CSV table of C-alpha atoms and ligand atoms in Angstrom, one decimal:
chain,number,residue,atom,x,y,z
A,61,UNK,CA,0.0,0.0,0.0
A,62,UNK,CA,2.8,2.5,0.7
A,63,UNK,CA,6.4,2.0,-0.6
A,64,UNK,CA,9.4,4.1,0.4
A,65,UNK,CA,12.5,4.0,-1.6
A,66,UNK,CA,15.9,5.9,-1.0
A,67,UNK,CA,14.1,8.2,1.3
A,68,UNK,CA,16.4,10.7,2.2
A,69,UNK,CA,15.8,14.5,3.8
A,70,UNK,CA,17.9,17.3,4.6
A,71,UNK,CA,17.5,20.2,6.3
A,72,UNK,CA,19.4,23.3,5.5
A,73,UNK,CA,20.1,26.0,8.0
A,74,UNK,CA,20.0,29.5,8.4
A,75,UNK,CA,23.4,29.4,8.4
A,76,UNK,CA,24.1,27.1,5.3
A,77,UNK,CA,25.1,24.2,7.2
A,78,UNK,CA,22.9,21.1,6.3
A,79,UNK,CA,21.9,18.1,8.4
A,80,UNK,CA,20.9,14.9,6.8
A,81,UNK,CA,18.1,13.7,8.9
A,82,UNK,CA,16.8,10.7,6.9
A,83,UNK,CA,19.7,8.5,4.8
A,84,UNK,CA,18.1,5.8,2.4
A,85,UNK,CA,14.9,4.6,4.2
A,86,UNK,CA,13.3,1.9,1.9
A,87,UNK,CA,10.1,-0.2,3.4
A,88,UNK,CA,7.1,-1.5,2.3
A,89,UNK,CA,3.9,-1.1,4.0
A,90,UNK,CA,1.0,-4.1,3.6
A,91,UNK,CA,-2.6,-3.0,4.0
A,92,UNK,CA,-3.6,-3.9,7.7
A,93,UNK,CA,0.0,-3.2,9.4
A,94,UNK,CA,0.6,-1.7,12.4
A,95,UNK,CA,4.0,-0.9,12.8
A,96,UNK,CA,5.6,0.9,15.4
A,97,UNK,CA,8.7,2.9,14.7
A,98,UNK,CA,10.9,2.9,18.0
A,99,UNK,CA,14.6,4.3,18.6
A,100,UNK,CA,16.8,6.5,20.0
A,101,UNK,CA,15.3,10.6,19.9
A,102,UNK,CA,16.5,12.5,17.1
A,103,UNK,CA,17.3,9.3,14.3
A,104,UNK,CA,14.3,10.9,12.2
A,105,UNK,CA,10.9,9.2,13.4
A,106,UNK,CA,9.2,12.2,13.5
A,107,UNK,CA,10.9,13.5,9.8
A,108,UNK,CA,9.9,10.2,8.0
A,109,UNK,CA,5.9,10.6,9.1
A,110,UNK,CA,6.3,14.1,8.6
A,111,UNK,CA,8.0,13.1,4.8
A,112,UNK,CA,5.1,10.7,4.3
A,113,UNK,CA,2.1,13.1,4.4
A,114,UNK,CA,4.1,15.8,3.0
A,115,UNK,CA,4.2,18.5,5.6
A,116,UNK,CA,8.0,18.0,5.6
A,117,UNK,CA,9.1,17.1,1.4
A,118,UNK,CA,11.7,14.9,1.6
A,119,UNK,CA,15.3,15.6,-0.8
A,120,UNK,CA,15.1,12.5,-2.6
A,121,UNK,CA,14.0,9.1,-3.0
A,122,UNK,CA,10.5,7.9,-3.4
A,123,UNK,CA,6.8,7.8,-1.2
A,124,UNK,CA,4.4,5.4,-4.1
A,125,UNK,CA,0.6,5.4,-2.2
A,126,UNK,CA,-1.5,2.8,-3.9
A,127,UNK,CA,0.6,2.8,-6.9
A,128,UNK,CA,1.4,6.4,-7.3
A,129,UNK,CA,4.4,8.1,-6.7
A,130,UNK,CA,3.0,11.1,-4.5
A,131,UNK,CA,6.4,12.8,-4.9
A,132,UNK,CA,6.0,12.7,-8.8
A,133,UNK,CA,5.1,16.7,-10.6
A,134,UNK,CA,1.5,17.5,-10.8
A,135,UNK,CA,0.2,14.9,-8.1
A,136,UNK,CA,-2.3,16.2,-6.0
A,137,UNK,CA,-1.2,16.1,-2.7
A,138,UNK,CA,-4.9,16.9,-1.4
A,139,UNK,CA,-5.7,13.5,-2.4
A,140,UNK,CA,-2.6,11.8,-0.4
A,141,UNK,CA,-3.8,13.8,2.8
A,142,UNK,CA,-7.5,11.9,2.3
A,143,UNK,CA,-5.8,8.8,2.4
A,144,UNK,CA,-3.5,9.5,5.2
A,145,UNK,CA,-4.3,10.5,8.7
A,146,UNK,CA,-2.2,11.9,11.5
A,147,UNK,CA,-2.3,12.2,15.1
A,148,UNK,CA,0.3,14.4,16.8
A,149,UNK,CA,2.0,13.9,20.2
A,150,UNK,CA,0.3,17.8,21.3
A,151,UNK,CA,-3.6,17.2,19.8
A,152,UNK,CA,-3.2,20.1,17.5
A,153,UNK,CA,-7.1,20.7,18.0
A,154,UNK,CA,-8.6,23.3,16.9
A,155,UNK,CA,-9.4,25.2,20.2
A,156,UNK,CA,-11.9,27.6,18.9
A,157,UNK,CA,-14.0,25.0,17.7
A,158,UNK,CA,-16.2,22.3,19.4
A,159,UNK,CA,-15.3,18.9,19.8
A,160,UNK,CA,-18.1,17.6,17.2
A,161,UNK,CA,-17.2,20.4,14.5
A,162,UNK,CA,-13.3,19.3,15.0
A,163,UNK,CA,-14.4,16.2,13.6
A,164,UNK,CA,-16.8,17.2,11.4
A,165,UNK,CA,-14.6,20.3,9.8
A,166,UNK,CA,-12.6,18.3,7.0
A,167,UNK,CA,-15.1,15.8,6.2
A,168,UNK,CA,-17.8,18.8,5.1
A,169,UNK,CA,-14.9,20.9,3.8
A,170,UNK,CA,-12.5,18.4,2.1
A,171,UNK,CA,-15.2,15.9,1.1
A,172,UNK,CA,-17.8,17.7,1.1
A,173,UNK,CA,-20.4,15.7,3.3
A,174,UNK,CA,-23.7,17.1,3.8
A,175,UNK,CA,-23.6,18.6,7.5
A,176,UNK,CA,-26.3,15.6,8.7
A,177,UNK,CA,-24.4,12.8,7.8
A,178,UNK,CA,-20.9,14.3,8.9
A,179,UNK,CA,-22.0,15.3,12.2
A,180,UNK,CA,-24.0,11.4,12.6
A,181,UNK,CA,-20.7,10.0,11.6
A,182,UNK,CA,-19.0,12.5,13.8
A,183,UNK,CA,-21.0,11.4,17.0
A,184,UNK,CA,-20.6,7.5,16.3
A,185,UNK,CA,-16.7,7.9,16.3
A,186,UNK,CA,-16.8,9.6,19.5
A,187,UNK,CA,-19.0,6.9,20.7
A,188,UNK,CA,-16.0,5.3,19.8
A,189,UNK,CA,-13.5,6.6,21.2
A,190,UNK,CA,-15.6,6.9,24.6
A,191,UNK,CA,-16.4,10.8,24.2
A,192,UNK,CA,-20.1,10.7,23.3
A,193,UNK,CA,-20.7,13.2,26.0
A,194,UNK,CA,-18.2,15.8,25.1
A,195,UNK,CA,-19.6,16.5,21.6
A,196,UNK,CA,-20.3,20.3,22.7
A,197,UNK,CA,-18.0,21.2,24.5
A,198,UNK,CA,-14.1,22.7,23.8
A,199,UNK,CA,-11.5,21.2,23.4
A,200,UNK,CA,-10.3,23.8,26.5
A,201,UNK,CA,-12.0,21.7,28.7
A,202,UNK,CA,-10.6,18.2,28.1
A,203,UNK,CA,-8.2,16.4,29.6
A,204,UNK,CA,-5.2,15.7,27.4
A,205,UNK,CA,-6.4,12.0,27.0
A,206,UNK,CA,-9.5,13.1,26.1
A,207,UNK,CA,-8.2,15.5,23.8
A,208,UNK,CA,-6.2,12.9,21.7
A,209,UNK,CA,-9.1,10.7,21.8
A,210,UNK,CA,-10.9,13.6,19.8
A,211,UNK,CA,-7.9,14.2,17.8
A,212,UNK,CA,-7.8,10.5,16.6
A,213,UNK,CA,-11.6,10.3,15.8
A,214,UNK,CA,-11.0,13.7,14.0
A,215,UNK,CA,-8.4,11.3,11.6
A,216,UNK,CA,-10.8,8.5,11.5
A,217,UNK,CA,-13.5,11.1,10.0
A,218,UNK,CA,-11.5,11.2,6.6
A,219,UNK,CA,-11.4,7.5,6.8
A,220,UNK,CA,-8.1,7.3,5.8
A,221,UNK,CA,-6.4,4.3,4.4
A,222,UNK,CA,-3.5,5.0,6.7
A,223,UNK,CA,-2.8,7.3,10.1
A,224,UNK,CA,0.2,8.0,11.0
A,225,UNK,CA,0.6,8.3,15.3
A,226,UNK,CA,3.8,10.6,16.0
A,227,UNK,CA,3.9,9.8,20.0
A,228,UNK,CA,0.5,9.9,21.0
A,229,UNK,CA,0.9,9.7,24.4
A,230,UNK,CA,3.9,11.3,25.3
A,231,UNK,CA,2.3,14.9,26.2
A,232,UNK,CA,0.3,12.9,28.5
A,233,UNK,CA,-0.6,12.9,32.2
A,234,UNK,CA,0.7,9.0,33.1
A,235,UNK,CA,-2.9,8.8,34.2
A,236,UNK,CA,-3.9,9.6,30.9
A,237,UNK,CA,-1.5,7.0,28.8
A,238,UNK,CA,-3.8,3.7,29.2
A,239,UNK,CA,-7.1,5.2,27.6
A,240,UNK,CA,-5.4,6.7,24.5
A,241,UNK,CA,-3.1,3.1,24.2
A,242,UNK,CA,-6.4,1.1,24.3
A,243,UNK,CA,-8.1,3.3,21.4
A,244,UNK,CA,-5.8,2.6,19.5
A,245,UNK,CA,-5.7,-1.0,20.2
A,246,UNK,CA,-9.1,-1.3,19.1
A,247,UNK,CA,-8.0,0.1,15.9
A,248,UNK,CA,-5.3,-2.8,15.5
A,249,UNK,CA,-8.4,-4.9,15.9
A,250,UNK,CA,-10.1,-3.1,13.6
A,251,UNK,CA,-7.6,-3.8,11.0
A,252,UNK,CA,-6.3,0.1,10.4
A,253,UNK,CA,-3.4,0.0,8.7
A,254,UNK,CA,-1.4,2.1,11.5
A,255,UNK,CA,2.3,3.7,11.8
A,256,UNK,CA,3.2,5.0,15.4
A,257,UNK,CA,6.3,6.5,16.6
A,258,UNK,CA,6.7,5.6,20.3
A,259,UNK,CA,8.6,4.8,23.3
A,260,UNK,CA,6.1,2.6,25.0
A,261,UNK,CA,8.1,-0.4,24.6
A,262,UNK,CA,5.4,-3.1,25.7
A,263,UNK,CA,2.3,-1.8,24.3
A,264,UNK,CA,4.6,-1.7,20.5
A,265,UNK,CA,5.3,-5.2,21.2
A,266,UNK,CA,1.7,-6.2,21.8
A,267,UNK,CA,-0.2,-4.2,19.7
A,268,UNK,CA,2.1,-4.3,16.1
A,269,UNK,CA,2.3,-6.6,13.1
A,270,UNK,CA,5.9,-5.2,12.7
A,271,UNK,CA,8.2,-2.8,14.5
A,272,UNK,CA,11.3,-0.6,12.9
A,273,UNK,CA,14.0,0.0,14.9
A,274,UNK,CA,15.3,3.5,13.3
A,275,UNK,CA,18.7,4.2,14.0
A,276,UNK,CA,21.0,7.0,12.3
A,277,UNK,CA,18.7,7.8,9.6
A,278,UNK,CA,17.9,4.2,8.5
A,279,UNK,CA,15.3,1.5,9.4
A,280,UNK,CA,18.5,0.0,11.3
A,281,UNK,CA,16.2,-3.4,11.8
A,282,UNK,CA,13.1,-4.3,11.0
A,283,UNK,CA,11.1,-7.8,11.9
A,284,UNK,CA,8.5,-9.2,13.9
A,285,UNK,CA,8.1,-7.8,17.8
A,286,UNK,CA,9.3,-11.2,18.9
A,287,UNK,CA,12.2,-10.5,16.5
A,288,UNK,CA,12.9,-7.1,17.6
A,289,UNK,CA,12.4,-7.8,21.4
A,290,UNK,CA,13.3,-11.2,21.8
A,291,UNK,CA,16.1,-11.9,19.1
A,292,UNK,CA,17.3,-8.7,18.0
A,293,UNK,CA,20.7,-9.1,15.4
A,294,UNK,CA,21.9,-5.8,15.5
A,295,UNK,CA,24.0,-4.9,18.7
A,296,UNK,CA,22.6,-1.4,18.6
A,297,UNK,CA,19.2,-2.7,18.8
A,298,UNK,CA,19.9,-5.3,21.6
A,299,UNK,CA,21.1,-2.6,23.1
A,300,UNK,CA,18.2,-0.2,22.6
A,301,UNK,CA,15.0,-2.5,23.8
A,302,UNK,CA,16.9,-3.8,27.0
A,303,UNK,CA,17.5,-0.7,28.1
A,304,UNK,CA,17.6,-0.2,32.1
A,305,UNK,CA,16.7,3.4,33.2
A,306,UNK,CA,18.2,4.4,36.4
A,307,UNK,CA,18.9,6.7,39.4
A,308,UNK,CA,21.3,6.5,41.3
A,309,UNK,CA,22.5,7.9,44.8
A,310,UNK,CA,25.4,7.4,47.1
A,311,UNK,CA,24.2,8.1,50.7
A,312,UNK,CA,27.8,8.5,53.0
A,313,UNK,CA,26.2,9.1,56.1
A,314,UNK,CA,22.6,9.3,58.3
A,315,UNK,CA,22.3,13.0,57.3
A,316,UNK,CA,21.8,12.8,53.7
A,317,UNK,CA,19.3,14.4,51.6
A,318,UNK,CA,16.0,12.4,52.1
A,319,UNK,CA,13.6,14.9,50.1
A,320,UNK,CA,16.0,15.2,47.3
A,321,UNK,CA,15.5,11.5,46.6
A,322,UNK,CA,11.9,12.0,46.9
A,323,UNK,CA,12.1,14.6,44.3
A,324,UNK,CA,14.3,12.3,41.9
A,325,UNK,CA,12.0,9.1,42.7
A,326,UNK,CA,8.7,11.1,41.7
A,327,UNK,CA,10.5,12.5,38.5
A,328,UNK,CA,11.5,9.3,37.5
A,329,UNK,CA,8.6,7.4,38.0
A,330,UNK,CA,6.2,9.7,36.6
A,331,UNK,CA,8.7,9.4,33.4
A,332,UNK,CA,8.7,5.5,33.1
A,333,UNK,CA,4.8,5.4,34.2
A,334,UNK,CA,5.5,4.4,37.2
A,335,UNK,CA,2.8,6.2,39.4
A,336,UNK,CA,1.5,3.4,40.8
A,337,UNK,CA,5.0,2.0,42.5
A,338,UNK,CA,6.3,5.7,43.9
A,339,UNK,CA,4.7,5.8,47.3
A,340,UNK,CA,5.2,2.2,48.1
A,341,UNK,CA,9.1,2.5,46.6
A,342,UNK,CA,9.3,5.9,48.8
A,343,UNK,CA,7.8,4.0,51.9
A,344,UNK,CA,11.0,1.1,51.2
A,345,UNK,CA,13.5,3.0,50.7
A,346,UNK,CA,13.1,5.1,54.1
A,347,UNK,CA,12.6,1.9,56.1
A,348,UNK,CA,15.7,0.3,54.3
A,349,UNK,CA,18.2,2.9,55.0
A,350,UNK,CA,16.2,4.6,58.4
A,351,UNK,CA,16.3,1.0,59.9
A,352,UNK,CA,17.2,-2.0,58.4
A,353,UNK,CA,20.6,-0.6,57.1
A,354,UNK,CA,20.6,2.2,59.8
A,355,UNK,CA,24.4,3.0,59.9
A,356,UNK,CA,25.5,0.7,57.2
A,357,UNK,CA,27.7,3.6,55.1
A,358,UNK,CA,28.6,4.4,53.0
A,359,UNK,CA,26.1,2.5,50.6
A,360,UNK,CA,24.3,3.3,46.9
A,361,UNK,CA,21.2,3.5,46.6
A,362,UNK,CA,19.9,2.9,43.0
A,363,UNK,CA,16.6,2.4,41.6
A,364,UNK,CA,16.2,0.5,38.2
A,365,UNK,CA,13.7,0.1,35.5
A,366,UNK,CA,13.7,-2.7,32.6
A,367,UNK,CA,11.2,-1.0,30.1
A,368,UNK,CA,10.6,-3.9,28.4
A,369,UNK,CA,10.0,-6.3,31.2
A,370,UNK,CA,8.1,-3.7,33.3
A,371,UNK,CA,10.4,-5.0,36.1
A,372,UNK,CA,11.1,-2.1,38.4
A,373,UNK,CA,14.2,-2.8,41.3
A,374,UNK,CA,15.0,-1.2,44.7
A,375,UNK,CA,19.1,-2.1,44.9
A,376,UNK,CA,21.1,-1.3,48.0
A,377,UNK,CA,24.7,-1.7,47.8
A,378,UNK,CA,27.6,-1.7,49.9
A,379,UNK,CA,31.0,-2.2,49.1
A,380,UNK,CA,33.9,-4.6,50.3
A,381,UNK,CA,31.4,-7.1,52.3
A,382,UNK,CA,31.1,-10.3,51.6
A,383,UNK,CA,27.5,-11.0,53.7
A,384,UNK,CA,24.7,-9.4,53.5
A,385,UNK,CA,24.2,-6.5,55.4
A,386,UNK,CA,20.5,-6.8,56.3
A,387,UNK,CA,19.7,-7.9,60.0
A,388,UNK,CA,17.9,-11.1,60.8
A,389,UNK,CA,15.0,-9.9,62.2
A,390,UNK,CA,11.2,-10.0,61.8
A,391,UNK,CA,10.8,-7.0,60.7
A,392,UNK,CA,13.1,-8.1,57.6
A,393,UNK,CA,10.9,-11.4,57.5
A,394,UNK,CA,7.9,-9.1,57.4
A,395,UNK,CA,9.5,-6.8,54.5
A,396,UNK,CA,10.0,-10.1,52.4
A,397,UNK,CA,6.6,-10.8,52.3
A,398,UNK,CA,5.5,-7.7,51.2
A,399,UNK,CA,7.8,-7.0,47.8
A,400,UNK,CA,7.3,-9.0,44.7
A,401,UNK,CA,11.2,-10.7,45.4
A,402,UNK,CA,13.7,-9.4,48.1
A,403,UNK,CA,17.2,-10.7,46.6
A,404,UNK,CA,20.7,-10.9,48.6
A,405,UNK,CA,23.4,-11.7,46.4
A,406,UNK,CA,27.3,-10.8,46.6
A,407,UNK,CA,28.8,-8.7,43.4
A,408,UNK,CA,32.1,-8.3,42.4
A,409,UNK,CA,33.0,-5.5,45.0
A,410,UNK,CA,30.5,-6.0,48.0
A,411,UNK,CA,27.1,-7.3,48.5
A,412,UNK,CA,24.1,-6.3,46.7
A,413,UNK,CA,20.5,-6.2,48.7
A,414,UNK,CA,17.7,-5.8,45.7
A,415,UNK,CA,13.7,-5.4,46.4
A,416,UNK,CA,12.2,-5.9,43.3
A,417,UNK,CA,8.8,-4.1,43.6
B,169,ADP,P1,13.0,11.9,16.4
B,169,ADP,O1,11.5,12.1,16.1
B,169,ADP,O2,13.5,10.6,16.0
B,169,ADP,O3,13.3,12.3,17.8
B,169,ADP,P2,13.2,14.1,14.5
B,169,ADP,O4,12.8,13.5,13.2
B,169,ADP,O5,12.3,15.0,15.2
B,169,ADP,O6,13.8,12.9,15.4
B,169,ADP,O7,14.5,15.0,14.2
B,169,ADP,C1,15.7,14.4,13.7
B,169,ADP,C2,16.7,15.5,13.6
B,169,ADP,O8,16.3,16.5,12.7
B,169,ADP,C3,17.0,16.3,14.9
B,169,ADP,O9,18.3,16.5,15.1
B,169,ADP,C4,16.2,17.6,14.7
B,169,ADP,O10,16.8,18.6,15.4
B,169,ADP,C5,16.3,17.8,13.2
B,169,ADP,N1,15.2,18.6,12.7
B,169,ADP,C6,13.9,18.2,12.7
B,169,ADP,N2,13.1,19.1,12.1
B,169,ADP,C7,13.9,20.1,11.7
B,169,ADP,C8,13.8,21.3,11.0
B,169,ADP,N3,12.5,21.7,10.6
B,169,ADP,N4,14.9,22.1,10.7
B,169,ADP,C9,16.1,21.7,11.1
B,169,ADP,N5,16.3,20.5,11.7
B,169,ADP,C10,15.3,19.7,12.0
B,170,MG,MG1,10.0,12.7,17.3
């Protein structure tokens, strides 16, 4: 259905310097695919959707929709844009409108549908997208879930052949993440053919046909998630989808900076999704170093996150023992039973206590 070849795009600069964004990105693009573009920020995800619809031409190479080569003189790019939706990571609503003439806007001006049936249409996909209720209102007074919700049944109004999804939930509230993931879910059912850009890891590995790793310009890798996630052949890729986020502090002494570590703990778990493990993690890590290692310093503290996996860690460390450092007492016991795996294990320059939470 779509076919890239030699895709390439440069972007010159006010001051004459270039930068080649995308290299030679070739792919082909089957009816019903979903396929989610992950890698590293700045390799070009957002360029290559912005190439495909046109509201960034690419420098060379070719885009062929159904059989045409949209980058071909005299093609009419109006009839590309019908055939290819887009979502963008901030809504881009149009805030002085309401919610049902966002969606019904393009279909009466682009394809112009008589207001009755665009506006029926317009009130079934928000019945669709859970938003039934909001049909009058502004967009002012949505949530940003709520807003991309209207945002993606404002694309599904042109039924396009295609929508593009650069990020879709990365503007969000972490609250907000799960509604917008599981509308577009439905879609996969449905069959769209879908393209999203994104960093949630698990929900590309669940909901795609296919995902491309983009890496230095180039669909670096591209296979099946299983491939991707599970067998990756590329080092750089391997390296990408089992990445571990983490924060780390060394604590020397019973007067270290306990509200600085709240701070860092809510930052990072709001940025990983976390919400739901940050007051239980806080709770842990003040009764691990408060009591249980009360005046076992120095030690580092670090808190990990597997992306992939989902699994989240609590690690204590302390250097140049070879035991573990934790007391024998109930109120360890009790503390065992309540994380998902309390782990004592020596490492190569001290011993390692690890709540996995
Ligand atoms: P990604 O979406 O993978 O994070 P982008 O496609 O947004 O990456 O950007 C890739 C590179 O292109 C970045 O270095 C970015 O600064 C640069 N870039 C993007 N848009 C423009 C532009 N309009 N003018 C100049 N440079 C740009
Ligand atoms: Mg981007």
């Amino acid at each position: 259905m779509i076919s890239i070849k030699h895709l390439s795009k440069t972007f010159r600069n006010p001051d004459g310097s270039t930068l080649t964004v995308l290299k030679d990105v070739n792919c082909d693009i089957e009816k019903g695919e979903v396929i989610s573009i992950i890698g590293p920020s700045g390799t070009g995800k957002s360029t290559l959707l912005r190439a495909i619809n046109m509201l960034e031409p690419p420098t060379g190479g070719e885009i062929w929709v159904d059989g045409e080569n949209i980058l071909a003189k005299g093609y009419r790019l109006d009839k590309m844009r019908r055939r290819v939706g887009m979502v963008f990571q901030g809504f881009n609503l149009f805030d002085h409108m309401t919610v049902l003439r966002n969606i019904t806007y393009a279909p009466m001006e682009l394809l112009k549908k008589p207001e009755e049936e665009a506006r029926a249409e317009a009130m079934e996909l928000l019945k669709k997208v859970g938003l039934a209720q909001k049909a009058d209102v502004y967009p002012d007074s949505l949530s940003g879930g709520q807003k991309q919700r209207v945002a993606i049944a404002r694309a599904l109004a042109m039924h396009p052949e295609v929508i593009l999804f650069d990020e879709p939930t990365s503007a969000l509230d972490p609250t907000m993440v799960g509604e917008v993931l599981s509308v577009i879910r439905g879609l996969a059912k449905d069959g769209l053919t879908m393209l999203i850009v994104t960093h949630e890891m698990r929900f590309a590995r669940d909901v795609s046909t296919r995902i491309f790793f983009m890496n230095e310009g180039v669909i670096y890798e591209d296979g099946t998630p299983e491939q991707i996630f599970g067998h990756p052949v590329r080092s750089a890729t391997k390296a990408f989808v089992n990445r571990i986020q983490k924060l780390v502090y060394e604590i020397d002494s019973d007067e270290f900076d306990y509200l600085q570590i709240h701070t860092g703990l809510s930052r990072f778990c709001i940025k990983y999704n976390l919400a739901d493990k940050m007051d239980e993690a806080y709770v842990l890590i003040k009764e691990m170093l408060f009591e249980h290692l009360r005046g076992i310093r120095p030690l580092t503290f670090r808190i990990t996150h597997a992306e992939l996996s989902g699994e989240t860690a609590l690690d204590f460390m302390v250097e140049g023992r070879t035991e573990s450092p934790l007391p024998r007492n109930e109120a360890v016991e009790r503390l065992r039973s309540r994380v998902k795996g309390l782990v004592e294990e020596p490492t190569a320059r001290g011993f390692r206590v690890k709540l996995l939470i």
